[in-house]
mmCIF file with all atom_site columns, C-alpha atoms in Angstrom:
data_model
loop_
_atom_site.group_PDB
_atom_site.id
_atom_site.type_symbol
_atom_site.label_atom_id
_atom_site.label_alt_id
_atom_site.label_comp_id
_atom_site.label_asym_id
_atom_site.label_entity_id
_atom_site.label_seq_id
_atom_site.pdbx_PDB_ins_code
_atom_site.Cartn_x
_atom_site.Cartn_y
_atom_site.Cartn_z
_atom_site.occupancy
_atom_site.B_iso_or_equiv
_atom_site.pdbx_formal_charge
_atom_site.auth_seq_id
_atom_site.auth_comp_id
_atom_site.auth_asym_id
_atom_site.auth_atom_id
_atom_site.pdbx_PDB_model_num
ATOM 1   C CA . SER A 1 1   ? -91.225 -14.325 -66.744 1.00 0.00 ? 1   SER A CA 1
ATOM 2   C CA . ALA A 1 2   ? -89.122 -11.232 -67.394 1.00 0.00 ? 2   ALA A CA 1
ATOM 3   C CA . ARG A 1 3   ? -86.210 -13.399 -68.514 1.00 0.00 ? 3   ARG A CA 1
ATOM 4   C CA . ARG A 1 4   ? -88.351 -15.089 -71.154 1.00 0.00 ? 4   ARG A CA 1
ATOM 5   C CA . ARG A 1 5   ? -89.571 -11.727 -72.480 1.00 0.00 ? 5   ARG A CA 1
ATOM 6   C CA . LEU A 1 6   ? -86.014 -10.416 -72.583 1.00 0.00 ? 6   LEU A CA 1
ATOM 7   C CA . ARG A 1 7   ? -84.795 -13.454 -74.511 1.00 0.00 ? 7   ARG A CA 1
ATOM 8   C CA . ALA A 1 8   ? -87.670 -13.067 -76.988 1.00 0.00 ? 8   ALA A CA 1
ATOM 9   C CA . ALA A 1 9   ? -86.892 -9.379  -77.531 1.00 0.00 ? 9   ALA A CA 1
ATOM 10  C CA . CYS A 1 10  ? -83.074 -9.471  -77.681 1.00 0.00 ? 10  CYS A CA 1
ATOM 11  C CA . GLU A 1 11  ? -80.629 -11.290 -79.897 1.00 0.00 ? 11  GLU A CA 1
ATOM 12  C CA . GLN A 1 12  ? -77.870 -11.216 -77.290 1.00 0.00 ? 12  GLN A CA 1
ATOM 13  C CA . ILE A 1 13  ? -77.991 -10.749 -73.546 1.00 0.00 ? 13  ILE A CA 1
ATOM 14  C CA . PHE A 1 14  ? -75.067 -9.543  -71.473 1.00 0.00 ? 14  PHE A CA 1
ATOM 15  C CA . ILE A 1 15  ? -75.269 -9.800  -67.703 1.00 0.00 ? 15  ILE A CA 1
ATOM 16  C CA . CYS A 1 16  ? -73.822 -6.834  -65.806 1.00 0.00 ? 16  CYS A CA 1
ATOM 17  C CA . GLY A 1 17  ? -73.357 -6.019  -62.132 1.00 0.00 ? 17  GLY A CA 1
ATOM 18  C CA . PHE A 1 18  ? -71.510 -3.669  -59.782 1.00 0.00 ? 18  PHE A CA 1
ATOM 19  C CA . SER A 1 19  ? -69.992 -4.639  -56.411 1.00 0.00 ? 19  SER A CA 1
ATOM 20  C CA . ALA A 1 20  ? -72.271 -7.244  -54.756 1.00 0.00 ? 20  ALA A CA 1
ATOM 21  C CA . GLY A 1 21  ? -74.366 -7.061  -57.929 1.00 0.00 ? 21  GLY A CA 1
ATOM 22  C CA . GLY A 1 22  ? -71.227 -8.164  -59.770 1.00 0.00 ? 22  GLY A CA 1
ATOM 23  C CA . LEU A 1 23  ? -71.197 -11.320 -57.667 1.00 0.00 ? 23  LEU A CA 1
ATOM 24  C CA . LEU A 1 24  ? -74.849 -11.922 -58.525 1.00 0.00 ? 24  LEU A CA 1
ATOM 25  C CA . ALA A 1 25  ? -74.064 -11.352 -62.221 1.00 0.00 ? 25  ALA A CA 1
ATOM 26  C CA . LEU A 1 26  ? -71.254 -13.915 -62.065 1.00 0.00 ? 26  LEU A CA 1
ATOM 27  C CA . ARG A 1 27  ? -73.529 -16.479 -60.414 1.00 0.00 ? 27  ARG A CA 1
ATOM 28  C CA . MET A 1 28  ? -76.164 -15.871 -63.070 1.00 0.00 ? 28  MET A CA 1
ATOM 29  C CA . ALA A 1 29  ? -73.558 -16.219 -65.834 1.00 0.00 ? 29  ALA A CA 1
ATOM 30  C CA . ALA A 1 30  ? -72.559 -19.577 -64.345 1.00 0.00 ? 30  ALA A CA 1
ATOM 31  C CA . ARG A 1 31  ? -76.167 -20.786 -64.607 1.00 0.00 ? 31  ARG A CA 1
ATOM 32  C CA . GLU A 1 32  ? -77.793 -18.999 -67.553 1.00 0.00 ? 32  GLU A CA 1
ATOM 33  C CA . ALA A 1 33  ? -77.050 -18.724 -71.263 1.00 0.00 ? 33  ALA A CA 1
ATOM 34  C CA . ALA A 1 34  ? -75.656 -15.272 -72.034 1.00 0.00 ? 34  ALA A CA 1
ATOM 35  C CA . ALA A 1 35  ? -73.430 -13.582 -74.599 1.00 0.00 ? 35  ALA A CA 1
ATOM 36  C CA . GLY A 1 36  ? -71.126 -12.435 -71.810 1.00 0.00 ? 36  GLY A CA 1
ATOM 37  C CA . VAL A 1 37  ? -70.790 -11.011 -68.337 1.00 0.00 ? 37  VAL A CA 1
ATOM 38  C CA . ILE A 1 38  ? -69.555 -7.573  -67.269 1.00 0.00 ? 38  ILE A CA 1
ATOM 39  C CA . VAL A 1 39  ? -68.586 -6.944  -63.656 1.00 0.00 ? 39  VAL A CA 1
ATOM 40  C CA . LEU A 1 40  ? -67.386 -3.716  -62.091 1.00 0.00 ? 40  LEU A CA 1
ATOM 41  C CA . SER A 1 41  ? -65.627 -3.969  -58.724 1.00 0.00 ? 41  SER A CA 1
ATOM 42  C CA . PRO A 1 42  ? -66.882 -7.495  -58.015 1.00 0.00 ? 42  PRO A CA 1
ATOM 43  C CA . ALA A 1 43  ? -67.050 -7.621  -54.199 1.00 0.00 ? 43  ALA A CA 1
ATOM 44  C CA . LEU A 1 44  ? -65.291 -10.950 -53.743 1.00 0.00 ? 44  LEU A CA 1
ATOM 45  C CA . ARG A 1 45  ? -62.912 -9.348  -51.206 1.00 0.00 ? 45  ARG A CA 1
ATOM 46  C CA . LEU A 1 46  ? -63.460 -6.101  -49.311 1.00 0.00 ? 46  LEU A CA 1
ATOM 47  C CA . ARG A 1 47  ? -60.941 -3.740  -47.755 1.00 0.00 ? 47  ARG A CA 1
ATOM 48  C CA . GLY A 1 48  ? -60.884 -4.583  -44.061 1.00 0.00 ? 48  GLY A CA 1
ATOM 49  C CA . GLY A 1 49  ? -63.044 -7.588  -44.868 1.00 0.00 ? 49  GLY A CA 1
ATOM 50  C CA . ASN A 1 50  ? -61.711 -9.826  -42.091 1.00 0.00 ? 50  ASN A CA 1
ATOM 51  C CA . LEU A 1 51  ? -64.806 -8.931  -40.081 1.00 0.00 ? 51  LEU A CA 1
ATOM 52  C CA . LEU A 1 52  ? -66.915 -10.793 -42.647 1.00 0.00 ? 52  LEU A CA 1
ATOM 53  C CA . GLN A 1 53  ? -65.372 -14.093 -41.557 1.00 0.00 ? 53  GLN A CA 1
ATOM 54  C CA . ILE A 1 54  ? -67.011 -13.905 -38.115 1.00 0.00 ? 54  ILE A CA 1
ATOM 55  C CA . THR A 1 55  ? -70.328 -12.255 -38.955 1.00 0.00 ? 55  THR A CA 1
ATOM 56  C CA . GLY A 1 56  ? -72.159 -15.566 -38.549 1.00 0.00 ? 56  GLY A CA 1
ATOM 57  C CA . LEU A 1 57  ? -71.413 -15.344 -34.823 1.00 0.00 ? 57  LEU A CA 1
ATOM 58  C CA . LEU A 1 58  ? -71.503 -11.570 -34.479 1.00 0.00 ? 58  LEU A CA 1
ATOM 59  C CA . LYS A 1 59  ? -74.990 -11.148 -35.910 1.00 0.00 ? 59  LYS A CA 1
ATOM 60  C CA . HIS A 1 60  ? -76.404 -12.872 -32.804 1.00 0.00 ? 60  HIS A CA 1
ATOM 61  C CA . VAL A 1 61  ? -74.715 -10.573 -30.303 1.00 0.00 ? 61  VAL A CA 1
ATOM 62  C CA . MET A 1 62  ? -74.068 -7.360  -32.209 1.00 0.00 ? 62  MET A CA 1
ATOM 63  C CA . PRO A 1 63  ? -76.794 -6.165  -34.587 1.00 0.00 ? 63  PRO A CA 1
ATOM 64  C CA . TRP A 1 64  ? -74.804 -3.198  -35.934 1.00 0.00 ? 64  TRP A CA 1
ATOM 65  C CA . TYR A 1 65  ? -71.241 -2.575  -37.065 1.00 0.00 ? 65  TYR A CA 1
ATOM 66  C CA . TYR A 1 66  ? -70.025 1.024   -36.672 1.00 0.00 ? 66  TYR A CA 1
ATOM 67  C CA . PRO A 1 67  ? -67.133 1.379   -39.144 1.00 0.00 ? 67  PRO A CA 1
ATOM 68  C CA . LEU A 1 68  ? -66.210 4.906   -38.041 1.00 0.00 ? 68  LEU A CA 1
ATOM 69  C CA . ALA A 1 69  ? -66.598 4.455   -34.277 1.00 0.00 ? 69  ALA A CA 1
ATOM 70  C CA . ARG A 1 70  ? -62.828 4.525   -33.710 1.00 0.00 ? 70  ARG A CA 1
ATOM 71  C CA . ALA A 1 71  ? -61.769 6.432   -36.813 1.00 0.00 ? 71  ALA A CA 1
ATOM 72  C CA . ASN A 1 72  ? -59.149 9.165   -36.450 1.00 0.00 ? 72  ASN A CA 1
ATOM 73  C CA . PHE A 1 73  ? -60.907 12.187  -37.935 1.00 0.00 ? 73  PHE A CA 1
ATOM 74  C CA . ALA A 1 74  ? -57.607 14.112  -37.909 1.00 0.00 ? 74  ALA A CA 1
ATOM 75  C CA . ASP A 1 75  ? -56.247 11.641  -40.490 1.00 0.00 ? 75  ASP A CA 1
ATOM 76  C CA . PRO A 1 76  ? -56.456 13.226  -43.974 1.00 0.00 ? 76  PRO A CA 1
ATOM 77  C CA . ALA A 1 77  ? -57.382 9.867   -45.547 1.00 0.00 ? 77  ALA A CA 1
ATOM 78  C CA . VAL A 1 78  ? -60.319 9.397   -43.152 1.00 0.00 ? 78  VAL A CA 1
ATOM 79  C CA . ARG A 1 79  ? -61.477 12.965  -43.741 1.00 0.00 ? 79  ARG A CA 1
ATOM 80  C CA . ALA A 1 80  ? -61.244 12.533  -47.516 1.00 0.00 ? 80  ALA A CA 1
ATOM 81  C CA . ALA A 1 81  ? -63.222 9.275   -47.401 1.00 0.00 ? 81  ALA A CA 1
ATOM 82  C CA . VAL A 1 82  ? -65.982 10.826  -45.274 1.00 0.00 ? 82  VAL A CA 1
ATOM 83  C CA . LEU A 1 83  ? -66.117 14.021  -47.339 1.00 0.00 ? 83  LEU A CA 1
ATOM 84  C CA . GLU A 1 84  ? -66.334 11.989  -50.542 1.00 0.00 ? 84  GLU A CA 1
ATOM 85  C CA . ARG A 1 85  ? -69.614 10.529  -49.288 1.00 0.00 ? 85  ARG A CA 1
ATOM 86  C CA . ALA A 1 86  ? -70.829 13.591  -47.348 1.00 0.00 ? 86  ALA A CA 1
ATOM 87  C CA . PRO A 1 87  ? -69.175 16.723  -48.781 1.00 0.00 ? 87  PRO A CA 1
ATOM 88  C CA . GLU A 1 88  ? -71.154 19.013  -46.480 1.00 0.00 ? 88  GLU A CA 1
ATOM 89  C CA . ALA A 1 89  ? -69.945 17.315  -43.265 1.00 0.00 ? 89  ALA A CA 1
ATOM 90  C CA . GLN A 1 90  ? -68.284 19.746  -40.845 1.00 0.00 ? 90  GLN A CA 1
ATOM 91  C CA . LEU A 1 91  ? -65.520 17.454  -39.612 1.00 0.00 ? 91  LEU A CA 1
ATOM 92  C CA . ASP A 1 92  ? -64.022 20.090  -37.311 1.00 0.00 ? 92  ASP A CA 1
ATOM 93  C CA . ASP A 1 93  ? -67.245 20.172  -35.283 1.00 0.00 ? 93  ASP A CA 1
ATOM 94  C CA . PRO A 1 94  ? -67.020 17.631  -32.413 1.00 0.00 ? 94  PRO A CA 1
ATOM 95  C CA . GLU A 1 95  ? -70.813 17.196  -32.393 1.00 0.00 ? 95  GLU A CA 1
ATOM 96  C CA . VAL A 1 96  ? -70.812 16.298  -36.096 1.00 0.00 ? 96  VAL A CA 1
ATOM 97  C CA . VAL A 1 97  ? -67.965 13.810  -35.594 1.00 0.00 ? 97  VAL A CA 1
ATOM 98  C CA . ALA A 1 98  ? -69.806 12.261  -32.618 1.00 0.00 ? 98  ALA A CA 1
ATOM 99  C CA . ALA A 1 99  ? -72.954 11.923  -34.730 1.00 0.00 ? 99  ALA A CA 1
ATOM 100 C CA . ILE A 1 100 ? -71.011 10.279  -37.569 1.00 0.00 ? 100 ILE A CA 1
ATOM 101 C CA . ARG A 1 101 ? -69.395 7.812   -35.150 1.00 0.00 ? 101 ARG A CA 1
ATOM 102 C CA . ARG A 1 102 ? -72.836 6.980   -33.726 1.00 0.00 ? 102 ARG A CA 1
ATOM 103 C CA . GLU A 1 103 ? -74.926 6.920   -36.904 1.00 0.00 ? 103 GLU A CA 1
ATOM 104 C CA . ALA A 1 104 ? -72.652 5.492   -39.608 1.00 0.00 ? 104 ALA A CA 1
ATOM 105 C CA . LYS A 1 105 ? -73.638 1.862   -39.183 1.00 0.00 ? 105 LYS A CA 1
ATOM 106 C CA . VAL A 1 106 ? -74.133 -1.327  -41.166 1.00 0.00 ? 106 VAL A CA 1
ATOM 107 C CA . PRO A 1 107 ? -76.409 -4.224  -40.150 1.00 0.00 ? 107 PRO A CA 1
ATOM 108 C CA . VAL A 1 108 ? -74.191 -7.194  -39.247 1.00 0.00 ? 108 VAL A CA 1
ATOM 109 C CA . GLY A 1 109 ? -76.831 -9.516  -40.737 1.00 0.00 ? 109 GLY A CA 1
ATOM 110 C CA . SER A 1 110 ? -76.277 -7.847  -44.114 1.00 0.00 ? 110 SER A CA 1
ATOM 111 C CA . LEU A 1 111 ? -72.528 -8.364  -43.821 1.00 0.00 ? 111 LEU A CA 1
ATOM 112 C CA . TYR A 1 112 ? -73.194 -12.027 -43.034 1.00 0.00 ? 112 TYR A CA 1
ATOM 113 C CA . GLU A 1 113 ? -75.317 -12.374 -46.176 1.00 0.00 ? 113 GLU A CA 1
ATOM 114 C CA . LEU A 1 114 ? -72.556 -10.724 -48.224 1.00 0.00 ? 114 LEU A CA 1
ATOM 115 C CA . ALA A 1 115 ? -70.027 -13.221 -46.819 1.00 0.00 ? 115 ALA A CA 1
ATOM 116 C CA . ARG A 1 116 ? -72.349 -16.067 -47.827 1.00 0.00 ? 116 ARG A CA 1
ATOM 117 C CA . LEU A 1 117 ? -72.684 -14.577 -51.326 1.00 0.00 ? 117 LEU A CA 1
ATOM 118 C CA . GLN A 1 118 ? -68.884 -14.299 -51.616 1.00 0.00 ? 118 GLN A CA 1
ATOM 119 C CA . ARG A 1 119 ? -68.415 -17.975 -50.706 1.00 0.00 ? 119 ARG A CA 1
ATOM 120 C CA . ALA A 1 120 ? -71.186 -19.164 -53.049 1.00 0.00 ? 120 ALA A CA 1
ATOM 121 C CA . THR A 1 121 ? -69.823 -17.065 -55.917 1.00 0.00 ? 121 THR A CA 1
ATOM 122 C CA . SER A 1 122 ? -66.280 -18.365 -55.383 1.00 0.00 ? 122 SER A CA 1
ATOM 123 C CA . ARG A 1 123 ? -67.543 -21.934 -55.727 1.00 0.00 ? 123 ARG A CA 1
ATOM 124 C CA . GLU A 1 124 ? -69.382 -21.124 -58.975 1.00 0.00 ? 124 GLU A CA 1
ATOM 125 C CA . LEU A 1 125 ? -66.667 -19.110 -60.756 1.00 0.00 ? 125 LEU A CA 1
ATOM 126 C CA . PRO A 1 126 ? -65.203 -22.089 -62.659 1.00 0.00 ? 126 PRO A CA 1
ATOM 127 C CA . ARG A 1 127 ? -68.631 -22.570 -64.280 1.00 0.00 ? 127 ARG A CA 1
ATOM 128 C CA . VAL A 1 128 ? -68.566 -19.070 -65.801 1.00 0.00 ? 128 VAL A CA 1
ATOM 129 C CA . ARG A 1 129 ? -67.670 -19.969 -69.391 1.00 0.00 ? 129 ARG A CA 1
ATOM 130 C CA . VAL A 1 130 ? -68.935 -16.894 -71.265 1.00 0.00 ? 130 VAL A CA 1
ATOM 131 C CA . PRO A 1 131 ? -66.677 -13.974 -72.270 1.00 0.00 ? 131 PRO A CA 1
ATOM 132 C CA . ALA A 1 132 ? -66.080 -11.738 -69.261 1.00 0.00 ? 132 ALA A CA 1
ATOM 133 C CA . LEU A 1 133 ? -65.148 -8.079  -68.883 1.00 0.00 ? 133 LEU A CA 1
ATOM 134 C CA . ILE A 1 134 ? -63.875 -7.503  -65.352 1.00 0.00 ? 134 ILE A CA 1
ATOM 135 C CA . MET A 1 135 ? -63.142 -3.945  -64.215 1.00 0.00 ? 135 MET A CA 1
ATOM 136 C CA . GLN A 1 136 ? -61.825 -2.594  -60.925 1.00 0.00 ? 136 GLN A CA 1
ATOM 137 C CA . GLY A 1 137 ? -61.080 0.982   -59.882 1.00 0.00 ? 137 GLY A CA 1
ATOM 138 C CA . ARG A 1 138 ? -57.603 1.457   -58.407 1.00 0.00 ? 138 ARG A CA 1
ATOM 139 C CA . ARG A 1 139 ? -58.906 3.958   -55.865 1.00 0.00 ? 139 ARG A CA 1
ATOM 140 C CA . ASP A 1 140 ? -61.967 1.945   -54.833 1.00 0.00 ? 140 ASP A CA 1
ATOM 141 C CA . GLN A 1 141 ? -62.417 2.481   -51.087 1.00 0.00 ? 141 GLN A CA 1
ATOM 142 C CA . THR A 1 142 ? -64.544 -0.631  -50.558 1.00 0.00 ? 142 THR A CA 1
ATOM 143 C CA . VAL A 1 143 ? -63.542 -3.512  -52.840 1.00 0.00 ? 143 VAL A CA 1
ATOM 144 C CA . GLU A 1 144 ? -59.982 -4.857  -52.726 1.00 0.00 ? 144 GLU A CA 1
ATOM 145 C CA . PRO A 1 145 ? -58.232 -4.447  -56.108 1.00 0.00 ? 145 PRO A CA 1
ATOM 146 C CA . ARG A 1 146 ? -57.160 -8.104  -55.940 1.00 0.00 ? 146 ARG A CA 1
ATOM 147 C CA . SER A 1 147 ? -60.836 -9.070  -56.018 1.00 0.00 ? 147 SER A CA 1
ATOM 148 C CA . ALA A 1 148 ? -61.035 -8.517  -59.781 1.00 0.00 ? 148 ALA A CA 1
ATOM 149 C CA . GLU A 1 149 ? -57.798 -10.456 -60.275 1.00 0.00 ? 149 GLU A CA 1
ATOM 150 C CA . MET A 1 150 ? -59.177 -13.366 -58.250 1.00 0.00 ? 150 MET A CA 1
ATOM 151 C CA . VAL A 1 151 ? -62.317 -13.435 -60.393 1.00 0.00 ? 151 VAL A CA 1
ATOM 152 C CA . ALA A 1 152 ? -60.279 -13.322 -63.609 1.00 0.00 ? 152 ALA A CA 1
ATOM 153 C CA . ARG A 1 153 ? -58.106 -16.236 -62.490 1.00 0.00 ? 153 ARG A CA 1
ATOM 154 C CA . ALA A 1 154 ? -61.005 -18.376 -61.237 1.00 0.00 ? 154 ALA A CA 1
ATOM 155 C CA . ILE A 1 155 ? -63.577 -18.129 -64.023 1.00 0.00 ? 155 ILE A CA 1
ATOM 156 C CA . GLY A 1 156 ? -63.758 -20.917 -66.562 1.00 0.00 ? 156 GLY A CA 1
ATOM 157 C CA . SER A 1 157 ? -63.848 -18.636 -69.591 1.00 0.00 ? 157 SER A CA 1
ATOM 158 C CA . PRO A 1 158 ? -60.660 -18.259 -71.622 1.00 0.00 ? 158 PRO A CA 1
ATOM 159 C CA . ASP A 1 159 ? -62.021 -14.925 -72.919 1.00 0.00 ? 159 ASP A CA 1
ATOM 160 C CA . ARG A 1 160 ? -61.472 -12.498 -70.060 1.00 0.00 ? 160 ARG A CA 1
#
């Protein structure tokens, strides 16, 4: 397996992940021998993440979530967030705004799987006993800043 080859080739292995990958890295660190774990914006809690709590039901009746369907495109914060991801977007053009409202979508089934990953990771955090570097951007638009704090408090490693 790739893991076996990696262990044969490397003296130390650090597990690293970003966002949902950070949750996967934490779960792996709870189960596998490693020199440490590094997570960037671990997605334990998302901004506006209350929707995740009901995705198990929603996925059966609503295949897509449209996060910008009701967004106020006159709001400077909304405009900045959209332009950060699509700098060429002409947000003063009503047809462009209508297309963004219609086409910016996320599969609800994927959100459900993320919610499951969050719960599973939360249960395993006390078993993370390797040194951990946990980083979170203050201006992250997706992951709640408290997410990194929650991880730091819950892991079993004293070296964090």
